[in-house]
CSV table of C-alpha atoms in Angstrom, one decimal:
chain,number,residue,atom,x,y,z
A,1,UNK,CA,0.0,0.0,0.0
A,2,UNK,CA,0.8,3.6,-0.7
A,3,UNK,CA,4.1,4.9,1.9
A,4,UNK,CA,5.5,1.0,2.7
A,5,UNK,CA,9.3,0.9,2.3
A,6,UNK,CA,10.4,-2.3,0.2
A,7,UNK,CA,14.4,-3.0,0.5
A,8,UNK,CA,15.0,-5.7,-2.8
A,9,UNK,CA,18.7,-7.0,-1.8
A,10,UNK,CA,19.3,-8.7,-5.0
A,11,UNK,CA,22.4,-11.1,-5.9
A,12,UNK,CA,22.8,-12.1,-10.0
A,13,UNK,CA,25.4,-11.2,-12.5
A,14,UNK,CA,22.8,-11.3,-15.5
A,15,UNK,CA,19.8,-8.8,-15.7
A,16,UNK,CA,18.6,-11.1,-18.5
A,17,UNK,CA,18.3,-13.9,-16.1
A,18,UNK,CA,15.2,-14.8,-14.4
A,19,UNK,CA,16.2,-13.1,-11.3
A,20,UNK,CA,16.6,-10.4,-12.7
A,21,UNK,CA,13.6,-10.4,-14.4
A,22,UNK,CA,11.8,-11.5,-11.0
A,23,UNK,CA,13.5,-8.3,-9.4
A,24,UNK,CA,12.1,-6.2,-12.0
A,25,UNK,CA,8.8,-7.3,-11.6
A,26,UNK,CA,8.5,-7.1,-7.8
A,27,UNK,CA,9.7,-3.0,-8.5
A,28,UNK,CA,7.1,-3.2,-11.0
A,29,UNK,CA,4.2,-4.1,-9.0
A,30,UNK,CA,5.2,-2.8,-5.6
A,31,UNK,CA,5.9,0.6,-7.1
A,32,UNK,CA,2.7,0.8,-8.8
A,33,UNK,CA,1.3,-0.1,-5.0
A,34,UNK,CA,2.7,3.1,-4.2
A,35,UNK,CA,5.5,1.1,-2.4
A,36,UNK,CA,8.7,3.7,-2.6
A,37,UNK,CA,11.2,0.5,-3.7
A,38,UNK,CA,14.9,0.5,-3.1
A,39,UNK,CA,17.2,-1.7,-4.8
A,40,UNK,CA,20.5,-3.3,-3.4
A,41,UNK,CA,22.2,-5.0,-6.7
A,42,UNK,CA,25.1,-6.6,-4.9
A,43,UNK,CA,27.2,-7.4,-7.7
A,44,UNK,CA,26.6,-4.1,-9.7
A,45,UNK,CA,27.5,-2.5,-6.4
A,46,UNK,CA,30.7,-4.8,-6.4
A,47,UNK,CA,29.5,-5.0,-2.9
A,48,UNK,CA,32.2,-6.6,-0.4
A,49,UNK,CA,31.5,-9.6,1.2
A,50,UNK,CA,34.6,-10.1,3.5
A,51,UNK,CA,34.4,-9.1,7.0
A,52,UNK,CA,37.9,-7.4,8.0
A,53,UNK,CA,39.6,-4.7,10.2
A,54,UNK,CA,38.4,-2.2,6.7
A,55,UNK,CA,34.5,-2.2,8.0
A,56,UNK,CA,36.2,0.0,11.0
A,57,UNK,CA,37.1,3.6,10.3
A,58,UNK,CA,40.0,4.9,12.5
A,59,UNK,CA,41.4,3.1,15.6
A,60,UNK,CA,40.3,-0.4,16.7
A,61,UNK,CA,38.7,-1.0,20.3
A,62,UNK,CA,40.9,-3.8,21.1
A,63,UNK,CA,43.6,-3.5,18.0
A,64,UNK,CA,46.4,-6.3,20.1
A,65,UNK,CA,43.5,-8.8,19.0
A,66,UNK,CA,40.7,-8.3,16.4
A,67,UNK,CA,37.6,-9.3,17.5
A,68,UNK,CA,35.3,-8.7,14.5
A,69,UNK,CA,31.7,-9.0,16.1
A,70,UNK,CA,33.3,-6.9,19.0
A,71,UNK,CA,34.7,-4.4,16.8
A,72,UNK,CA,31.7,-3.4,14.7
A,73,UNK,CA,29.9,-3.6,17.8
A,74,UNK,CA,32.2,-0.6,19.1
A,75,UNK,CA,32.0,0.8,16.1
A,76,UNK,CA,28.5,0.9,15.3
A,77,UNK,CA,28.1,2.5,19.0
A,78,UNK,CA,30.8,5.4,17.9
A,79,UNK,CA,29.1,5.9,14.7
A,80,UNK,CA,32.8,5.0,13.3
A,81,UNK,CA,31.4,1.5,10.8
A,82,UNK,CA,32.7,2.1,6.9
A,83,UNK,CA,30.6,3.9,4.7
A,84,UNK,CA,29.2,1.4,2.4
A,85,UNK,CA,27.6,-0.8,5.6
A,86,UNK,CA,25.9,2.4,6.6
A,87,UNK,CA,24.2,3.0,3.5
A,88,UNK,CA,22.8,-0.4,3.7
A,89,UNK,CA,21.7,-0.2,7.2
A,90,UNK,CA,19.9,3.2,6.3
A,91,UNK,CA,18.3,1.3,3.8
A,92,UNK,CA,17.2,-1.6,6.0
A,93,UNK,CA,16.1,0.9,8.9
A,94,UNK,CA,13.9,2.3,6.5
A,95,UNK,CA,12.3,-0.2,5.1
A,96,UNK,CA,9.0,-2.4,6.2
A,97,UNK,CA,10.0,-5.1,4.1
A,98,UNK,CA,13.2,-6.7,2.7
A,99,UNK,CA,13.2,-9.2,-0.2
A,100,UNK,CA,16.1,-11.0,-0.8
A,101,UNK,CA,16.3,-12.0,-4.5
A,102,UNK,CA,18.7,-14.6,-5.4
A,103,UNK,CA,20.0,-18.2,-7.1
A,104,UNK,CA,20.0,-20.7,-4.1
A,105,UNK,CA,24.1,-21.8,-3.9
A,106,UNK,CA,24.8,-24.6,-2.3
A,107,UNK,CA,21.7,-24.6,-0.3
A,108,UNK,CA,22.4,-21.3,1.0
A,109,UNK,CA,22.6,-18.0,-0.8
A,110,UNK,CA,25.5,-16.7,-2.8
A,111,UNK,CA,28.3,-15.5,-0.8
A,112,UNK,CA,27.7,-12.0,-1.7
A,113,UNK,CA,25.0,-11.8,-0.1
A,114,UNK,CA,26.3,-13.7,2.9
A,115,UNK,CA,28.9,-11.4,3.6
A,116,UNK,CA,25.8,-8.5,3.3
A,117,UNK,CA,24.2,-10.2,6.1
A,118,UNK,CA,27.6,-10.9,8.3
A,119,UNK,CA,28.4,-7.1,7.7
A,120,UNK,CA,25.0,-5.4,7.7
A,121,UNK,CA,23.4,-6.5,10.6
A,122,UNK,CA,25.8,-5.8,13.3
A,123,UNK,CA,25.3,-6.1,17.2
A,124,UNK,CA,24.0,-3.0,18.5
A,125,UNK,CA,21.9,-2.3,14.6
A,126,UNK,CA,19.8,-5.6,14.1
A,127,UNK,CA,20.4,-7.3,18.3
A,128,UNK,CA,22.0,-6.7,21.1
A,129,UNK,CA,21.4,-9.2,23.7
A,130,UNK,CA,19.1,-10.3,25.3
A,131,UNK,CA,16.9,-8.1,22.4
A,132,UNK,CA,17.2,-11.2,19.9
A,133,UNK,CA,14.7,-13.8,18.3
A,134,UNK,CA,11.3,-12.0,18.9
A,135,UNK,CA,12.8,-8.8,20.7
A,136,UNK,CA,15.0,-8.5,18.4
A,137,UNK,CA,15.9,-4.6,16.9
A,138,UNK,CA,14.7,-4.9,13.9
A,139,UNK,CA,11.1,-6.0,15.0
A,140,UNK,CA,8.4,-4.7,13.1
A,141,UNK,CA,9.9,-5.7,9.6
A,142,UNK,CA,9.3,-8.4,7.4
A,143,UNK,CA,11.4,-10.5,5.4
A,144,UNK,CA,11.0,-12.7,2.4
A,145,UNK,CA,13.6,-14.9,0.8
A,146,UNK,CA,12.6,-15.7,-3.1
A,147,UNK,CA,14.8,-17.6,-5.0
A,148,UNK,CA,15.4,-19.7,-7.7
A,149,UNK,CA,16.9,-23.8,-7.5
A,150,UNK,CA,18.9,-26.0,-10.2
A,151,UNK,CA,16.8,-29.1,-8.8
A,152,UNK,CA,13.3,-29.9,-9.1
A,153,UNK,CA,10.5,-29.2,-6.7
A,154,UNK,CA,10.6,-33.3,-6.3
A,155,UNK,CA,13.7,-33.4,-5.3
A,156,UNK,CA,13.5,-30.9,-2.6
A,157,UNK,CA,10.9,-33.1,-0.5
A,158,UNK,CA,10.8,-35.0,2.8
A,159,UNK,CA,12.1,-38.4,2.2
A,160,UNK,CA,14.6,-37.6,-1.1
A,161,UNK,CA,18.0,-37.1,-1.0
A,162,UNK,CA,18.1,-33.3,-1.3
A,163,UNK,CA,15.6,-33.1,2.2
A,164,UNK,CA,12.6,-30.7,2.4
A,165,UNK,CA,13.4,-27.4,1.1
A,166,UNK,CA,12.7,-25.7,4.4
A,167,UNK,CA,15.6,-27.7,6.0
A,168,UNK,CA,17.6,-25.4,3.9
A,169,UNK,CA,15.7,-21.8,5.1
A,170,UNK,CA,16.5,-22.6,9.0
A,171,UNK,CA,19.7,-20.9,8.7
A,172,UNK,CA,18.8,-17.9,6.6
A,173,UNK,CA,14.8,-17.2,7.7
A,174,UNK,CA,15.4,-18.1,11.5
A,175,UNK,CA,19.1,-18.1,12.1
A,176,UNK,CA,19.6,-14.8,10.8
A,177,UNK,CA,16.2,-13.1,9.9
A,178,UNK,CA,13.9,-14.2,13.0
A,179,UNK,CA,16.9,-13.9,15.4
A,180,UNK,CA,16.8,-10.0,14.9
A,181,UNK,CA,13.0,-9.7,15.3
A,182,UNK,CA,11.6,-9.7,11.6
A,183,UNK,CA,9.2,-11.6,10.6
A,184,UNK,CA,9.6,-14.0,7.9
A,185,UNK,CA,7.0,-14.6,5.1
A,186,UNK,CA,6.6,-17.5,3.3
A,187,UNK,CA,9.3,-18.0,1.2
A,188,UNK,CA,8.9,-17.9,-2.8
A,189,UNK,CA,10.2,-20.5,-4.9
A,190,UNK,CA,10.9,-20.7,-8.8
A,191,UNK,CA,12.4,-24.4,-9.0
A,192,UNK,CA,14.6,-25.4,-11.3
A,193,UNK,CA,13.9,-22.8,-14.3
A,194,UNK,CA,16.8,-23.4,-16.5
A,195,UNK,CA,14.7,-26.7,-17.3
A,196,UNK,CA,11.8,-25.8,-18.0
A,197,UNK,CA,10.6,-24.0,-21.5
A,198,UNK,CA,10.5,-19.7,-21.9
A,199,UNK,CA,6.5,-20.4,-21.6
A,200,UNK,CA,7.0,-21.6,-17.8
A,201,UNK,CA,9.6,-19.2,-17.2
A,202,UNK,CA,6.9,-16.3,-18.2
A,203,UNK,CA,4.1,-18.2,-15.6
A,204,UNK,CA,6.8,-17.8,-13.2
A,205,UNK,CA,7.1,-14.0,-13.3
A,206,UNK,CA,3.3,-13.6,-13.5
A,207,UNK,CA,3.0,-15.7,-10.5
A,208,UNK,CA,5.7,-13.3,-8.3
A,209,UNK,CA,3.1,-10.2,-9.9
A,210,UNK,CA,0.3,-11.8,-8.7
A,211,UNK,CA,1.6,-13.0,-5.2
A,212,UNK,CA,2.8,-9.6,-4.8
A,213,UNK,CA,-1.0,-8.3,-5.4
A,214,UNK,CA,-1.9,-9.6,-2.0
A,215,UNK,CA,1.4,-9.8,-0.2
A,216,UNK,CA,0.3,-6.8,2.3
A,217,UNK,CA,-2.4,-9.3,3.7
A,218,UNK,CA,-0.1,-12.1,4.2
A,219,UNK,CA,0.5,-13.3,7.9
A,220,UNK,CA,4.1,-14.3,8.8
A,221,UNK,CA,5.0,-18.3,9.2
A,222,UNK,CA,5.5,-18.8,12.4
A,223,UNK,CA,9.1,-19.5,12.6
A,224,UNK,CA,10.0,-21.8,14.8
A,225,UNK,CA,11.3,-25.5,14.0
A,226,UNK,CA,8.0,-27.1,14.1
A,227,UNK,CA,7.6,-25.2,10.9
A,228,UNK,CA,10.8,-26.4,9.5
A,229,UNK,CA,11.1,-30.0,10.5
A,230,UNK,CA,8.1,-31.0,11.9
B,1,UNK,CA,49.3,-41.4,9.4
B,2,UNK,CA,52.6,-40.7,7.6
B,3,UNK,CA,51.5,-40.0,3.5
B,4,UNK,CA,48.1,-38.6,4.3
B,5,UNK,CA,46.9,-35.2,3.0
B,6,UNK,CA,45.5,-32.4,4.5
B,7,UNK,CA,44.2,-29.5,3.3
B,8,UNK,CA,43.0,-27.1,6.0
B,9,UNK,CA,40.9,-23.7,5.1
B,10,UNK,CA,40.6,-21.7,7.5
B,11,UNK,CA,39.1,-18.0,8.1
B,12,UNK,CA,39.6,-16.2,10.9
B,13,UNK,CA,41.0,-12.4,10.2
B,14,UNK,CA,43.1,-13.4,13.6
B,15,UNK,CA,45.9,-15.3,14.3
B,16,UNK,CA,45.8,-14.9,18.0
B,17,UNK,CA,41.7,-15.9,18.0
B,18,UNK,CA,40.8,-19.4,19.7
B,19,UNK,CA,40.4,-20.6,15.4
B,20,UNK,CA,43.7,-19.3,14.6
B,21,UNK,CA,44.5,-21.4,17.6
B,22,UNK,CA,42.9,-24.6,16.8
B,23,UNK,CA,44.6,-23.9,13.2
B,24,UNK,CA,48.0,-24.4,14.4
B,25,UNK,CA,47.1,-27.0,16.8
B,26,UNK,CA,46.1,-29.2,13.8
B,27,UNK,CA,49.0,-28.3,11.6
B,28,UNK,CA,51.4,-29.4,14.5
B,29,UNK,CA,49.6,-32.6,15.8
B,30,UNK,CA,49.0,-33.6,11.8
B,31,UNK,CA,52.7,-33.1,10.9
B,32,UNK,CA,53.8,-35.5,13.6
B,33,UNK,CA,51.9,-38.1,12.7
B,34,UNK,CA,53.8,-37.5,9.4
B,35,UNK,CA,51.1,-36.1,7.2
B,36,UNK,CA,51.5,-33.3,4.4
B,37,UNK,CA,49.4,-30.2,5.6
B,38,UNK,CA,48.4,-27.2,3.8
B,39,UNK,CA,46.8,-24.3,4.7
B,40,UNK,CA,44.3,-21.6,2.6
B,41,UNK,CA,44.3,-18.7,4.8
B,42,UNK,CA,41.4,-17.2,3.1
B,43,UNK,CA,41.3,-13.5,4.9
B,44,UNK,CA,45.3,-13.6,4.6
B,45,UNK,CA,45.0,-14.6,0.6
B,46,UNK,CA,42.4,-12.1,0.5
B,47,UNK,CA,40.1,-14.8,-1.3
B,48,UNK,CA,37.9,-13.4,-3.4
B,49,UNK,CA,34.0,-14.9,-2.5
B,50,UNK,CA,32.6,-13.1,-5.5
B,51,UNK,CA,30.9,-15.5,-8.2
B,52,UNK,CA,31.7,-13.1,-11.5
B,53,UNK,CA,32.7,-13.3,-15.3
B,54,UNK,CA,36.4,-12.6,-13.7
B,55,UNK,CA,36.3,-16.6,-12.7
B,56,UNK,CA,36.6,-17.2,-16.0
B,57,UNK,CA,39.8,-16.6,-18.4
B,58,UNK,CA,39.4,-15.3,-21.9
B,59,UNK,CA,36.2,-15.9,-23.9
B,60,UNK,CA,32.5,-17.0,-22.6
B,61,UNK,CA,30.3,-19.8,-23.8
B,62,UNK,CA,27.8,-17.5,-24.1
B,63,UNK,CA,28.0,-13.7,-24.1
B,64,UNK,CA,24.8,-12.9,-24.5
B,65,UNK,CA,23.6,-13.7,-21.1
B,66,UNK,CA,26.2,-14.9,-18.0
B,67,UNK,CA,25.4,-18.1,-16.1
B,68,UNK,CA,28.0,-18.6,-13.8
B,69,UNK,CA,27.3,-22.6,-13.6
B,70,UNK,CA,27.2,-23.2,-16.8
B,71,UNK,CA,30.4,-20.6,-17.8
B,72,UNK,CA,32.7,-21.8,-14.7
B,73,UNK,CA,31.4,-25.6,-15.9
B,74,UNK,CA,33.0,-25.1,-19.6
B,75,UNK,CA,35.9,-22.9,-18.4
B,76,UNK,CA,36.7,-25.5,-16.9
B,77,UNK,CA,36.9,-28.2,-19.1
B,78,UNK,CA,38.7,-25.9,-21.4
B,79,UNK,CA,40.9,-25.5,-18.4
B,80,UNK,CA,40.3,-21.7,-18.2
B,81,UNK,CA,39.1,-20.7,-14.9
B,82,UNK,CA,41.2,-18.2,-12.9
B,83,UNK,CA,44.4,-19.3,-11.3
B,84,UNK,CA,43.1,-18.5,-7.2
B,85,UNK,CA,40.6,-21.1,-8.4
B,86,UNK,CA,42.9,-24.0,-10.2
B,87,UNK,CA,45.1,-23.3,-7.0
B,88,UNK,CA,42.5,-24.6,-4.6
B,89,UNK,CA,41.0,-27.1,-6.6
B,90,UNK,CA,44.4,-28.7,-6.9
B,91,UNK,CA,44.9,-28.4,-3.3
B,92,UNK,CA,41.6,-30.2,-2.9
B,93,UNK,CA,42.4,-32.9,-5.7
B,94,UNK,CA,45.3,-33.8,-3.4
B,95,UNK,CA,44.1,-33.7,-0.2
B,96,UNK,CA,42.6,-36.8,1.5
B,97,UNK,CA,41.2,-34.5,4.3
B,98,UNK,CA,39.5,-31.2,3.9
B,99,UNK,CA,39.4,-29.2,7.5
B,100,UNK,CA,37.2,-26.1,7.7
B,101,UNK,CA,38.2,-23.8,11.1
B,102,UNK,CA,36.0,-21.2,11.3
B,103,UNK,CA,34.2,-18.9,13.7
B,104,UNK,CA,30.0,-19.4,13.1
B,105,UNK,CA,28.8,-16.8,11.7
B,106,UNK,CA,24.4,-16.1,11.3
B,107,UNK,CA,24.0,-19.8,11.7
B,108,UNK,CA,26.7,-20.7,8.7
B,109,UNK,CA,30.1,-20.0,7.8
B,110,UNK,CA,31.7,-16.4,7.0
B,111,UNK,CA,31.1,-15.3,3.6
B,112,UNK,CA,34.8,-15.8,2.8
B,113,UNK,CA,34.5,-19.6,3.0
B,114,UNK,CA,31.2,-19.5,1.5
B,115,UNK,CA,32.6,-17.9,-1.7
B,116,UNK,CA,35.6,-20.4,-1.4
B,117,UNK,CA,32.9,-23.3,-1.9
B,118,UNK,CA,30.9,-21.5,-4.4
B,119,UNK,CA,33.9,-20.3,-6.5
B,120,UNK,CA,36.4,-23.8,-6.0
B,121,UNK,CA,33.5,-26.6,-6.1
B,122,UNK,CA,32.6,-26.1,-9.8
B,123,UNK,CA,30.8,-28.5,-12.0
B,124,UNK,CA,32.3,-30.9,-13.6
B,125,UNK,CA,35.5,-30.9,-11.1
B,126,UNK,CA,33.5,-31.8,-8.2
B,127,UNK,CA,29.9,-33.1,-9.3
B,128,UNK,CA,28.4,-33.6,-12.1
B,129,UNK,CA,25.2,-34.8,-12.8
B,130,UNK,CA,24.3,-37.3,-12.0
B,131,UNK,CA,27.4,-38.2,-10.4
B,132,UNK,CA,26.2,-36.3,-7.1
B,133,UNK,CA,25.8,-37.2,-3.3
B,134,UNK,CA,27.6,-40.6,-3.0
B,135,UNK,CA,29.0,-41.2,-6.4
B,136,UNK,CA,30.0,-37.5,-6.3
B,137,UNK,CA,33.7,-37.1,-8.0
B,138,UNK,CA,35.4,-35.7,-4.4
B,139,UNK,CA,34.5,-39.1,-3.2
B,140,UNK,CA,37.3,-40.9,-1.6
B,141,UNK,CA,37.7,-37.9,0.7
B,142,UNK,CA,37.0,-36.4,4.1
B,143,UNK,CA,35.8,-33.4,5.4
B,144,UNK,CA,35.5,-31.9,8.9
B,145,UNK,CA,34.0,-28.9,10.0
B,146,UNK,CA,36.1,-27.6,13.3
B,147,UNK,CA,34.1,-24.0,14.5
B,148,UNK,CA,33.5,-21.8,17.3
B,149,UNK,CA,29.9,-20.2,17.9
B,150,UNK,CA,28.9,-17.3,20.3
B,151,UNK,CA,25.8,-19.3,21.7
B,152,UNK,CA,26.4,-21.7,24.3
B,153,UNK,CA,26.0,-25.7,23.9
B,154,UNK,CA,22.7,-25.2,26.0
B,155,UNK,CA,21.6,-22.7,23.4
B,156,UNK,CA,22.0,-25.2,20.5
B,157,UNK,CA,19.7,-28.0,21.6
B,158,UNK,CA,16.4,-29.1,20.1
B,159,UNK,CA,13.6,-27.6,21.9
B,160,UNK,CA,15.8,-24.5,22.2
B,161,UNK,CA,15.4,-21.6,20.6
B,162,UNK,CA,18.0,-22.1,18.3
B,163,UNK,CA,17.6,-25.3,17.9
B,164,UNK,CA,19.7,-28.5,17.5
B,165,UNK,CA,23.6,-27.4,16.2
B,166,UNK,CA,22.5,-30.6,13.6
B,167,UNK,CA,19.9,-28.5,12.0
B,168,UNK,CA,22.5,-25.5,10.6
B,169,UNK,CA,24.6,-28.4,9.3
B,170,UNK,CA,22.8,-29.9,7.1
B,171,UNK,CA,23.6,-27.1,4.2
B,172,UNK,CA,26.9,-27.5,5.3
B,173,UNK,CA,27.7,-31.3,5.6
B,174,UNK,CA,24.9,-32.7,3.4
B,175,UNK,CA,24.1,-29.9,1.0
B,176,UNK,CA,27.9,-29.2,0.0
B,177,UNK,CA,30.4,-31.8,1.2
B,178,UNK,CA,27.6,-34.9,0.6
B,179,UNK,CA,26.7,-33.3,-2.2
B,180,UNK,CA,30.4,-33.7,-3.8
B,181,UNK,CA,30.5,-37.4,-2.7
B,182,UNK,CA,32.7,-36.4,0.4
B,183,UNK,CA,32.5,-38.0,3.5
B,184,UNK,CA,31.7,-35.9,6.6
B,185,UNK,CA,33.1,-36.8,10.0
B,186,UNK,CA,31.6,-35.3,13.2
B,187,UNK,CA,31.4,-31.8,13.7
B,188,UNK,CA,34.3,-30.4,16.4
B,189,UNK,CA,32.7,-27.4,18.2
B,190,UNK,CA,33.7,-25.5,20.5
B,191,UNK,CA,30.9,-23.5,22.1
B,192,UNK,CA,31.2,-20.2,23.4
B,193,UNK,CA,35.0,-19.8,24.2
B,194,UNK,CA,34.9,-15.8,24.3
B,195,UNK,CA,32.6,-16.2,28.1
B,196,UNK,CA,34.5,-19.1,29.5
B,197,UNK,CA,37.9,-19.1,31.2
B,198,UNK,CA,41.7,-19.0,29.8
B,199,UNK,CA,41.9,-22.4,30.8
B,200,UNK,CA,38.8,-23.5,29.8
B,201,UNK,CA,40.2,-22.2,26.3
B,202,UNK,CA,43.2,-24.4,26.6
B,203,UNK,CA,41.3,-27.8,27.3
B,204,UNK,CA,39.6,-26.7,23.8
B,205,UNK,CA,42.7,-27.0,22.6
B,206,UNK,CA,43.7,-29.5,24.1
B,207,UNK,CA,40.9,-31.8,23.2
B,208,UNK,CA,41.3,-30.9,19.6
B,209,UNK,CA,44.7,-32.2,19.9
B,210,UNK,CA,43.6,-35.4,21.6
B,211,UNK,CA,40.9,-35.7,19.0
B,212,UNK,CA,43.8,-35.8,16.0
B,213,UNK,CA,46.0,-38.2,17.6
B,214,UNK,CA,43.2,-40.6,16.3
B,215,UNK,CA,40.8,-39.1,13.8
B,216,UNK,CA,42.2,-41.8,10.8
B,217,UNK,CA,40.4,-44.6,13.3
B,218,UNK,CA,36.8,-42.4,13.1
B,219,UNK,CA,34.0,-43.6,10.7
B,220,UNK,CA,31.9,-41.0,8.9
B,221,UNK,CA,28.7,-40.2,10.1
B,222,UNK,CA,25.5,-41.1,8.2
B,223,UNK,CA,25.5,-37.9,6.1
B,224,UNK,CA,21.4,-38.3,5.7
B,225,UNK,CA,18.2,-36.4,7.2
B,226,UNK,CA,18.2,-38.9,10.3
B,227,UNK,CA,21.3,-37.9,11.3
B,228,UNK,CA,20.1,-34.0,11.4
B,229,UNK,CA,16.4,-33.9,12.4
B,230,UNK,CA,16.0,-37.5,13.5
């Protein structure tokens, strides 16, 4: 609805692949919401994923023996974190909802957007004990993880090799996104494109418009592990 | 024993951390027992965890629109993916053990050794379909996952809030090292070490030492679901 914040962290290379095009279409149809939509594209930004003594400006807390999560911590207090994890905190402070738009890697996401989570969400920013979990800081958000597999929808079930595909989300949708307060919606899923025909492909991206329609009303999963591996 | 192979990657931006530590502890206790140990120092090598078109040397398999799988896959039967890449994979190829030492980081590993599996474990080098999970091509080897976490053993149990340590494995173990036809061996975890004692620190170390002297003599675990969410 008109005034929401949307915060797209998106990780692909290609803006002809179907991320890209599923990225376009959610600032598409959230836009025309009257959404005000905010793009993070990780690689265009050449965004760094390594978490090292640079995130600090100036002189170190402790500098006889770095201590990373200590160090931002310090840092984020003093107001003294590198620029670029700022801007992205801005944006996520901002924003009502964050989408994360990426190819599933190795039953996680891309590093790239790894290392925007280990260096985004500091202690102090997204949780600062015991504010974690459902008291975590950045309560009152939502999250959404939509992303697209090389295996099938078969082979991501209870009982197959590859194990339910919400085995998978426990680290990313409760680990990190629950554990500072936001609530998760249901995930969205585009399995396996690159085998099926352009046709499919296209229902895809009208199915992400449509979903998006109504995503307003959705209510969060509730994320614990009973929804995970019950 | 004397002849084996060990490759150990490691990221931790510190030396004098509890990982940097447990590190050395296993390059000392292997090389007594006489076997060949090498160490990627990902935050020293500055390893780049970026999946780009720089991953691959000279010309694409298709310009028109970049898929990293399928790009890195061909560049690497030509034998034209970058050299930071040939250099680990060779490591691997030679290695009868991989060791990952790492600090825990949002219910996974740092973004550095993320990129290290998403950049090194290419297609065709170490799965290809369908030789995946068991008949995987990195079968023959070992893997162990040696970290520290900030939550306490307590924290990591099912029923917790956090759940079982199993559950944020399974992309890990199953989803990557499976996956590649490795075999896993149990996890060593060390929970918590920045809120216990010096010496508590030390009998981590110690342990991990003790646990060395006779890791040849260990069986793999049953890298299934039952083992995680059982």
């Amino acid at each position: 609805p008109p005034g929401k914040k949307v915060l797209i962290v998106y990780a692909h290379q290609e803006p002809k692949s179907l991320n890209g095009s599923l990225k376009r279409v959610a600032v598409e149809e959230l836009s025309k919401q009257g959404c005000s939509v905010t793009v993070s594209d990780l690689y265009a930004m050449q965004f760094e994923p390594r978490a090292t003594r640079n995130d600090i400006v100036g002189c170190l807390h402790n500098s006889e023996e770095f201590n990373y999560g200590v160090e931002t911590w310090e840092a984020y207090k003093r107001g003294s974190l590198s620029s670029d994890v700022v801007e992205e905190q801005k944006k996520v402070q901002e924003a009502d909802l964050l989408i994360f738009q990426f190819p599933l890697y190795w039953f996680s996401m891309p590093a790239i957007m790894k290392g925007w989570m280990d260096r985004v969400l500091v202690q102090g920013f997204a949780h600062e004990f015991p504010n974690c979990y459902d008291s975590g800081l950045l309560k009152n958000k939502l999250a959404l993880f939509s992303f697209t597999t090389g295996g099938t929808k078969e082979m991501y079930t209870k009982g197959s090799i590859s194990g339910d595909i919400r085995y998978l989300l426990w680290p990313m949708q409760h680990g990190i996104m629950h554990f500072c307060g936001v609530k998760v919606l249901a995930p969205h899923i585009c399995f396996a494109p690159e085998y099926v025909s352009e046709e499919k492909r296209k229902e895809m991206l009208i199915a992400w418009a449509e979903r998006l329609k109504t995503l307003w009303k959705e209510k969060p999963i509730n994320c614990s592990s009973e929804w995970y591996f019950k």
